[in-house]
Amino acid sequence: MTTPRAGSGDPARTIALLWRHALPTPSPRRGPRQGLDVDLLVERAVALADADGLEAVTMRKVASVAGTAPMTLYTYVPGRAELIDLMLDHLYARMPRADVAGLPWRERVRTVADENRELLETHPWAASVSTTRPTLGPGATAKYDHELAALDGLGLDDVTMDAALDWVLAFVQGWARSAAAAAATRQDTAMDEEQWWATAGPLLERAMDPAAYPLASRVGTASGQAQGGAWDPGRAFEFGRERVLDGLTPLIKRG
């Protein structure tokens, strides 16, 4: 399946829709005038993605859950590409943003990472969308401004601030994709990580000679016992987040 991408729709129509509450936009030429609007369609699409994944969000399905005909839906949103941008911006506009003014920089950036983790845990489908072309709506702009404030005043130039933030967010997105895949595996196999490890571990012990793979045997056993399985999402996030902060430290000290 093709990776969904933000910014892949028509720029003029996408930006007009994203900023529809700030810019005058023409009303649909046909279709119901009451009971249906872009906000409602986006909310229904987000709910559909939350329940069944982004692959379930087709124009036909969104029209169905919105109680309208597919051709009517196209008078509000030109296509799925533009709809995905609207869905992401909807999430960004509503995500909590903690006031971290006055806190040490590591705590500020840590909060940014944690806020994005919460967003992507609540809406796992959002992690699957490539955002190399950012969503250029008011929600995304407010999110970007808020997150840059965590790096402001640290002696970094503007380009480096943007790159540092992108690095933090890329880590969170990569982690969220792994966490979503792990959750899907648990659901598909009807086993959590501890149950899987309890079954697979003894089988591996009988098949593998520890002397032939001494490091894999020692480290894998210690890690599995410590986290109750091959991978623990909470431990992986906290370890990775702190290493990202460590990586920023010399850059900020030089600034």
mmCIF file of C-alpha atoms in Angstrom:
data_model
loop_
_atom_site.group_PDB
_atom_site.id
_atom_site.type_symbol
_atom_site.label_atom_id
_atom_site.label_comp_id
_atom_site.label_asym_id
_atom_site.label_seq_id
_atom_site.Cartn_x
_atom_site.Cartn_y
_atom_site.Cartn_z
ATOM 1 C CA MET A 1 0.000 0.000 0.000
ATOM 2 C CA THR A 2 1.276 3.467 -0.901
ATOM 3 C CA THR A 3 2.395 5.548 2.079
ATOM 4 C CA PRO A 4 -0.150 8.324 2.698
ATOM 5 C CA ARG A 5 1.443 11.760 2.378
ATOM 6 C CA ALA A 6 0.499 15.181 3.613
ATOM 7 C CA GLY A 7 0.763 17.968 1.079
ATOM 8 C CA SER A 8 -0.047 15.747 -1.906
ATOM 9 C CA GLY A 9 -3.289 17.462 -2.877
ATOM 10 C CA ASP A 10 -3.887 20.628 -4.854
ATOM 11 C CA PRO A 11 -2.120 23.403 -2.849
ATOM 12 C CA ALA A 12 -4.599 26.167 -3.660
ATOM 13 C CA ARG A 13 -7.659 24.126 -2.744
ATOM 14 C CA THR A 14 -5.984 22.556 0.306
ATOM 15 C CA ILE A 15 -4.888 25.864 1.818
ATOM 16 C CA ALA A 16 -8.275 27.439 1.124
ATOM 17 C CA LEU A 17 -9.932 24.579 3.011
ATOM 18 C CA LEU A 18 -7.403 24.549 5.849
ATOM 19 C CA TRP A 19 -7.866 28.268 6.427
ATOM 20 C CA ARG A 20 -11.574 28.225 5.649
ATOM 21 C CA HIS A 21 -12.467 29.982 8.910
ATOM 22 C CA ALA A 22 -10.030 32.809 8.197
ATOM 23 C CA LEU A 23 -10.480 33.151 4.430
ATOM 24 C CA PRO A 24 -13.759 33.536 2.548
ATOM 25 C CA THR A 25 -14.527 30.420 0.539
ATOM 26 C CA PRO A 26 -17.432 29.804 -1.820
ATOM 27 C CA SER A 27 -20.263 27.614 -0.644
ATOM 28 C CA PRO A 28 -20.825 24.298 -2.416
ATOM 29 C CA ARG A 29 -22.762 24.808 -5.636
ATOM 30 C CA ARG A 30 -25.019 21.859 -4.964
ATOM 31 C CA GLY A 31 -25.863 19.432 -2.211
ATOM 32 C CA PRO A 32 -27.512 20.028 1.167
ATOM 33 C CA ARG A 33 -27.088 23.495 2.587
ATOM 34 C CA GLN A 34 -27.713 22.519 6.185
ATOM 35 C CA GLY A 35 -26.536 19.667 8.378
ATOM 36 C CA LEU A 36 -23.299 19.079 6.446
ATOM 37 C CA ASP A 37 -20.091 21.085 6.285
ATOM 38 C CA VAL A 38 -16.332 20.558 6.060
ATOM 39 C CA ASP A 39 -15.887 20.478 9.843
ATOM 40 C CA LEU A 40 -18.407 17.672 10.198
ATOM 41 C CA LEU A 41 -16.864 15.700 7.346
ATOM 42 C CA VAL A 42 -13.406 15.981 8.881
ATOM 43 C CA GLU A 43 -14.690 14.888 12.283
ATOM 44 C CA ARG A 44 -16.385 11.854 10.731
ATOM 45 C CA ALA A 45 -13.230 10.983 8.796
ATOM 46 C CA VAL A 46 -11.086 11.207 11.937
ATOM 47 C CA ALA A 47 -13.513 9.008 13.857
ATOM 48 C CA LEU A 48 -13.437 6.490 11.019
ATOM 49 C CA ALA A 49 -9.623 6.435 10.992
ATOM 50 C CA ASP A 50 -9.504 6.087 14.788
ATOM 51 C CA ALA A 51 -11.833 3.092 14.626
ATOM 52 C CA ASP A 52 -10.620 1.274 11.509
ATOM 53 C CA GLY A 53 -7.322 2.820 10.404
ATOM 54 C CA LEU A 54 -6.530 5.328 7.693
ATOM 55 C CA GLU A 55 -6.964 2.754 4.927
ATOM 56 C CA ALA A 56 -10.672 2.723 5.803
ATOM 57 C CA VAL A 57 -10.966 6.426 5.008
ATOM 58 C CA THR A 58 -12.189 6.527 1.427
ATOM 59 C CA MET A 59 -14.353 9.244 -0.018
ATOM 60 C CA ARG A 60 -17.183 6.746 -0.466
ATOM 61 C CA LYS A 61 -16.953 5.553 3.151
ATOM 62 C CA VAL A 62 -16.762 9.091 4.563
ATOM 63 C CA ALA A 63 -19.807 10.017 2.500
ATOM 64 C CA SER A 64 -21.615 6.994 3.894
ATOM 65 C CA VAL A 65 -20.904 7.782 7.558
ATOM 66 C CA ALA A 66 -21.780 11.430 6.922
ATOM 67 C CA GLY A 67 -25.103 10.384 5.430
ATOM 68 C CA THR A 68 -24.567 11.847 1.988
ATOM 69 C CA ALA A 69 -23.778 10.727 -1.542
ATOM 70 C CA PRO A 70 -20.142 10.471 -2.691
ATOM 71 C CA MET A 71 -20.641 13.048 -5.431
ATOM 72 C CA THR A 72 -22.014 15.492 -2.862
ATOM 73 C CA LEU A 73 -18.929 14.981 -0.700
ATOM 74 C CA TYR A 74 -16.709 16.144 -3.572
ATOM 75 C CA THR A 75 -18.450 19.521 -3.517
ATOM 76 C CA TYR A 76 -17.002 20.045 -0.031
ATOM 77 C CA VAL A 77 -13.602 18.320 -0.264
ATOM 78 C CA PRO A 78 -11.979 17.715 -3.663
ATOM 79 C CA GLY A 79 -10.327 14.415 -2.782
ATOM 80 C CA ARG A 80 -8.732 12.087 -0.253
ATOM 81 C CA ALA A 81 -5.347 13.850 -0.385
ATOM 82 C CA GLU A 82 -6.857 17.138 0.741
ATOM 83 C CA LEU A 83 -8.969 15.315 3.326
ATOM 84 C CA ILE A 84 -5.868 13.801 4.958
ATOM 85 C CA ASP A 85 -4.366 17.272 5.403
ATOM 86 C CA LEU A 86 -7.619 18.449 6.954
ATOM 87 C CA MET A 87 -7.681 15.471 9.306
ATOM 88 C CA LEU A 88 -4.128 16.057 10.510
ATOM 89 C CA ASP A 89 -4.700 19.757 11.027
ATOM 90 C CA HIS A 90 -7.855 18.935 12.984
ATOM 91 C CA LEU A 91 -5.755 16.820 15.371
ATOM 92 C CA TYR A 92 -3.030 19.440 15.659
ATOM 93 C CA ALA A 93 -5.500 22.190 16.471
ATOM 94 C CA ARG A 94 -6.941 20.216 19.362
ATOM 95 C CA MET A 95 -3.887 18.597 20.937
ATOM 96 C CA PRO A 96 -3.003 19.803 24.465
ATOM 97 C CA ARG A 97 -0.100 22.261 24.699
ATOM 98 C CA ALA A 98 1.501 22.619 28.109
ATOM 99 C CA ASP A 99 2.893 25.955 29.248
ATOM 100 C CA VAL A 100 6.588 25.198 29.770
ATOM 101 C CA ALA A 101 7.877 28.783 29.907
ATOM 102 C CA GLY A 102 10.681 29.129 32.404
ATOM 103 C CA LEU A 103 11.493 25.411 32.585
ATOM 104 C CA PRO A 104 14.959 24.036 31.709
ATOM 105 C CA TRP A 105 15.345 23.324 27.997
ATOM 106 C CA ARG A 106 15.461 19.539 28.412
ATOM 107 C CA GLU A 107 12.141 19.596 30.218
ATOM 108 C CA ARG A 108 10.633 21.801 27.516
ATOM 109 C CA VAL A 109 11.756 19.532 24.682
ATOM 110 C CA ARG A 110 10.814 16.434 26.676
ATOM 111 C CA THR A 111 7.302 17.860 26.975
ATOM 112 C CA VAL A 112 7.133 18.381 23.203
ATOM 113 C CA ALA A 113 8.063 14.734 22.666
ATOM 114 C CA ASP A 114 5.533 13.551 25.250
ATOM 115 C CA GLU A 115 2.729 15.659 23.750
ATOM 116 C CA ASN A 116 3.367 14.132 20.333
ATOM 117 C CA ARG A 117 3.515 10.648 21.826
ATOM 118 C CA GLU A 118 0.094 11.197 23.397
ATOM 119 C CA LEU A 119 -1.314 12.446 20.097
ATOM 120 C CA LEU A 120 -0.027 9.460 18.124
ATOM 121 C CA GLU A 121 -1.074 6.940 20.762
ATOM 122 C CA THR A 122 -4.593 8.377 20.649
ATOM 123 C CA HIS A 123 -4.644 8.488 16.829
ATOM 124 C CA PRO A 124 -2.144 5.815 15.650
ATOM 125 C CA TRP A 125 -3.065 6.296 11.995
ATOM 126 C CA ALA A 126 -1.512 9.780 12.064
ATOM 127 C CA ALA A 127 1.960 8.264 12.495
ATOM 128 C CA SER A 128 1.597 6.492 9.146
ATOM 129 C CA VAL A 129 1.284 9.766 7.219
ATOM 130 C CA SER A 130 4.496 11.168 5.737
ATOM 131 C CA THR A 131 4.794 14.835 6.689
ATOM 132 C CA THR A 132 7.921 15.766 4.757
ATOM 133 C CA ARG A 133 5.564 18.272 3.169
ATOM 134 C CA PRO A 134 3.953 19.770 6.252
ATOM 135 C CA THR A 135 0.283 20.387 6.705
ATOM 136 C CA LEU A 136 0.046 24.148 6.218
ATOM 137 C CA GLY A 137 -3.075 24.822 8.249
ATOM 138 C CA PRO A 138 -3.742 26.850 11.396
ATOM 139 C CA GLY A 139 -3.540 23.789 13.624
ATOM 140 C CA ALA A 140 -0.142 22.773 12.272
ATOM 141 C CA THR A 141 1.099 26.359 12.415
ATOM 142 C CA ALA A 142 0.062 26.742 16.066
ATOM 143 C CA LYS A 143 1.697 23.395 16.885
ATOM 144 C CA TYR A 144 4.924 24.403 15.139
ATOM 145 C CA ASP A 145 5.038 27.770 16.901
ATOM 146 C CA HIS A 146 4.441 26.141 20.287
ATOM 147 C CA GLU A 147 7.131 23.519 19.746
ATOM 148 C CA LEU A 148 9.729 25.965 18.480
ATOM 149 C CA ALA A 149 9.329 27.884 21.745
ATOM 150 C CA ALA A 150 10.943 24.911 23.524
ATOM 151 C CA LEU A 151 14.154 25.596 21.562
ATOM 152 C CA ASP A 152 14.014 29.375 21.482
ATOM 153 C CA GLY A 153 16.621 31.402 23.355
ATOM 154 C CA LEU A 154 19.204 28.605 23.387
ATOM 155 C CA GLY A 155 21.631 30.202 20.955
ATOM 156 C CA LEU A 156 20.506 28.193 17.931
ATOM 157 C CA ASP A 157 19.936 29.896 14.600
ATOM 158 C CA ASP A 158 16.522 29.549 13.006
ATOM 159 C CA VAL A 159 17.503 26.821 10.541
ATOM 160 C CA THR A 160 19.097 24.747 13.311
ATOM 161 C CA MET A 161 16.035 25.200 15.522
ATOM 162 C CA ASP A 162 13.854 23.820 12.743
ATOM 163 C CA ALA A 163 16.208 20.868 12.168
ATOM 164 C CA ALA A 164 16.398 20.070 15.885
ATOM 165 C CA LEU A 165 12.620 20.057 16.203
ATOM 166 C CA ASP A 166 12.306 17.877 13.112
ATOM 167 C CA TRP A 167 14.731 15.373 14.682
ATOM 168 C CA VAL A 168 12.681 15.187 17.882
ATOM 169 C CA LEU A 169 9.423 14.710 15.990
ATOM 170 C CA ALA A 170 10.948 12.142 13.622
ATOM 171 C CA PHE A 171 11.978 10.042 16.614
ATOM 172 C CA VAL A 172 8.464 10.177 18.062
ATOM 173 C CA GLN A 173 6.873 9.314 14.718
ATOM 174 C CA GLY A 174 9.209 6.358 14.186
ATOM 175 C CA TRP A 175 8.515 5.093 17.698
ATOM 176 C CA ALA A 176 4.763 5.514 17.180
ATOM 177 C CA ARG A 177 4.858 3.422 14.004
ATOM 178 C CA SER A 178 6.611 0.616 15.888
ATOM 179 C CA ALA A 179 4.152 0.904 18.777
ATOM 180 C CA ALA A 180 1.187 0.740 16.396
ATOM 181 C CA ALA A 181 2.658 -2.330 14.687
ATOM 182 C CA ALA A 182 3.204 -4.003 18.067
ATOM 183 C CA ALA A 183 -0.389 -3.279 19.069
ATOM 184 C CA ALA A 184 -1.650 -4.737 15.796
ATOM 185 C CA THR A 185 0.442 -7.876 16.350
ATOM 186 C CA ARG A 186 -0.979 -8.288 19.851
ATOM 187 C CA GLN A 187 -4.487 -8.001 18.466
ATOM 188 C CA ASP A 188 -3.892 -10.349 15.536
ATOM 189 C CA THR A 189 -2.209 -13.053 17.644
ATOM 190 C CA ALA A 190 -4.430 -12.625 20.735
ATOM 191 C CA MET A 191 -1.250 -12.588 22.852
ATOM 192 C CA ASP A 192 0.517 -9.769 24.661
ATOM 193 C CA GLU A 193 4.318 -9.563 24.675
ATOM 194 C CA GLU A 194 4.684 -11.425 27.952
ATOM 195 C CA GLN A 195 2.475 -14.277 26.755
ATOM 196 C CA TRP A 196 4.334 -14.478 23.448
ATOM 197 C CA TRP A 197 7.711 -14.511 25.180
ATOM 198 C CA ALA A 198 6.549 -17.207 27.607
ATOM 199 C CA THR A 199 5.679 -19.378 24.612
ATOM 200 C CA ALA A 200 8.531 -18.533 22.243
ATOM 201 C CA GLY A 201 11.344 -18.311 24.825
ATOM 202 C CA PRO A 202 11.419 -21.990 25.874
ATOM 203 C CA LEU A 203 11.138 -23.085 22.239
ATOM 204 C CA LEU A 204 14.123 -20.925 21.332
ATOM 205 C CA GLU A 205 16.146 -22.317 24.231
ATOM 206 C CA ARG A 206 15.687 -25.835 22.883
ATOM 207 C CA ALA A 207 16.594 -24.839 19.324
ATOM 208 C CA MET A 208 19.561 -22.508 19.932
ATOM 209 C CA ASP A 209 22.960 -23.294 21.367
ATOM 210 C CA PRO A 210 23.865 -20.344 23.654
ATOM 211 C CA ALA A 211 27.569 -21.015 23.178
ATOM 212 C CA ALA A 212 27.250 -20.373 19.453
ATOM 213 C CA TYR A 213 25.622 -16.986 20.024
ATOM 214 C CA PRO A 214 26.975 -15.833 23.383
ATOM 215 C CA LEU A 215 26.145 -12.123 23.131
ATOM 216 C CA ALA A 216 22.703 -12.654 21.627
ATOM 217 C CA SER A 217 21.923 -15.226 24.303
ATOM 218 C CA ARG A 218 23.152 -13.146 27.239
ATOM 219 C CA VAL A 219 21.800 -9.759 26.194
ATOM 220 C CA GLY A 220 18.541 -11.087 24.771
ATOM 221 C CA THR A 221 17.797 -13.031 27.934
ATOM 222 C CA ALA A 222 18.572 -10.088 30.207
ATOM 223 C CA SER A 223 16.505 -7.709 28.101
ATOM 224 C CA GLY A 224 13.575 -10.086 27.781
ATOM 225 C CA GLN A 225 13.483 -10.697 31.520
ATOM 226 C CA ALA A 226 13.731 -6.986 32.305
ATOM 227 C CA GLN A 227 10.854 -5.916 30.077
ATOM 228 C CA GLY A 228 8.724 -9.033 29.918
ATOM 229 C CA GLY A 229 9.185 -9.509 26.196
ATOM 230 C CA ALA A 230 11.287 -8.664 23.190
ATOM 231 C CA TRP A 231 10.184 -5.016 23.092
ATOM 232 C CA ASP A 232 8.504 -2.689 25.556
ATOM 233 C CA PRO A 233 7.096 0.514 24.024
ATOM 234 C CA GLY A 234 7.333 2.574 27.187
ATOM 235 C CA ARG A 235 10.957 1.677 27.869
ATOM 236 C CA ALA A 236 11.864 2.166 24.208
ATOM 237 C CA PHE A 237 10.298 5.630 24.132
ATOM 238 C CA GLU A 238 11.898 6.862 27.340
ATOM 239 C CA PHE A 239 15.337 5.558 26.378
ATOM 240 C CA GLY A 240 15.162 7.027 22.870
ATOM 241 C CA ARG A 241 13.757 10.364 24.004
ATOM 242 C CA GLU A 242 16.585 10.845 26.496
ATOM 243 C CA ARG A 243 19.198 9.951 23.879
ATOM 244 C CA VAL A 244 17.684 12.531 21.528
ATOM 245 C CA LEU A 245 18.036 15.116 24.292
ATOM 246 C CA ASP A 246 21.612 14.003 24.908
ATOM 247 C CA GLY A 247 22.321 14.475 21.229
ATOM 248 C CA LEU A 248 21.037 18.048 21.337
ATOM 249 C CA THR A 249 23.067 18.944 24.422
ATOM 250 C CA PRO A 250 26.453 19.673 22.774
ATOM 251 C CA LEU A 251 24.716 21.615 20.022
ATOM 252 C CA ILE A 252 22.964 23.821 22.530
ATOM 253 C CA LYS A 253 26.088 24.254 24.665
ATOM 254 C CA ARG A 254 28.003 25.414 21.583
ATOM 255 C CA GLY A 255 25.191 27.880 20.855
#
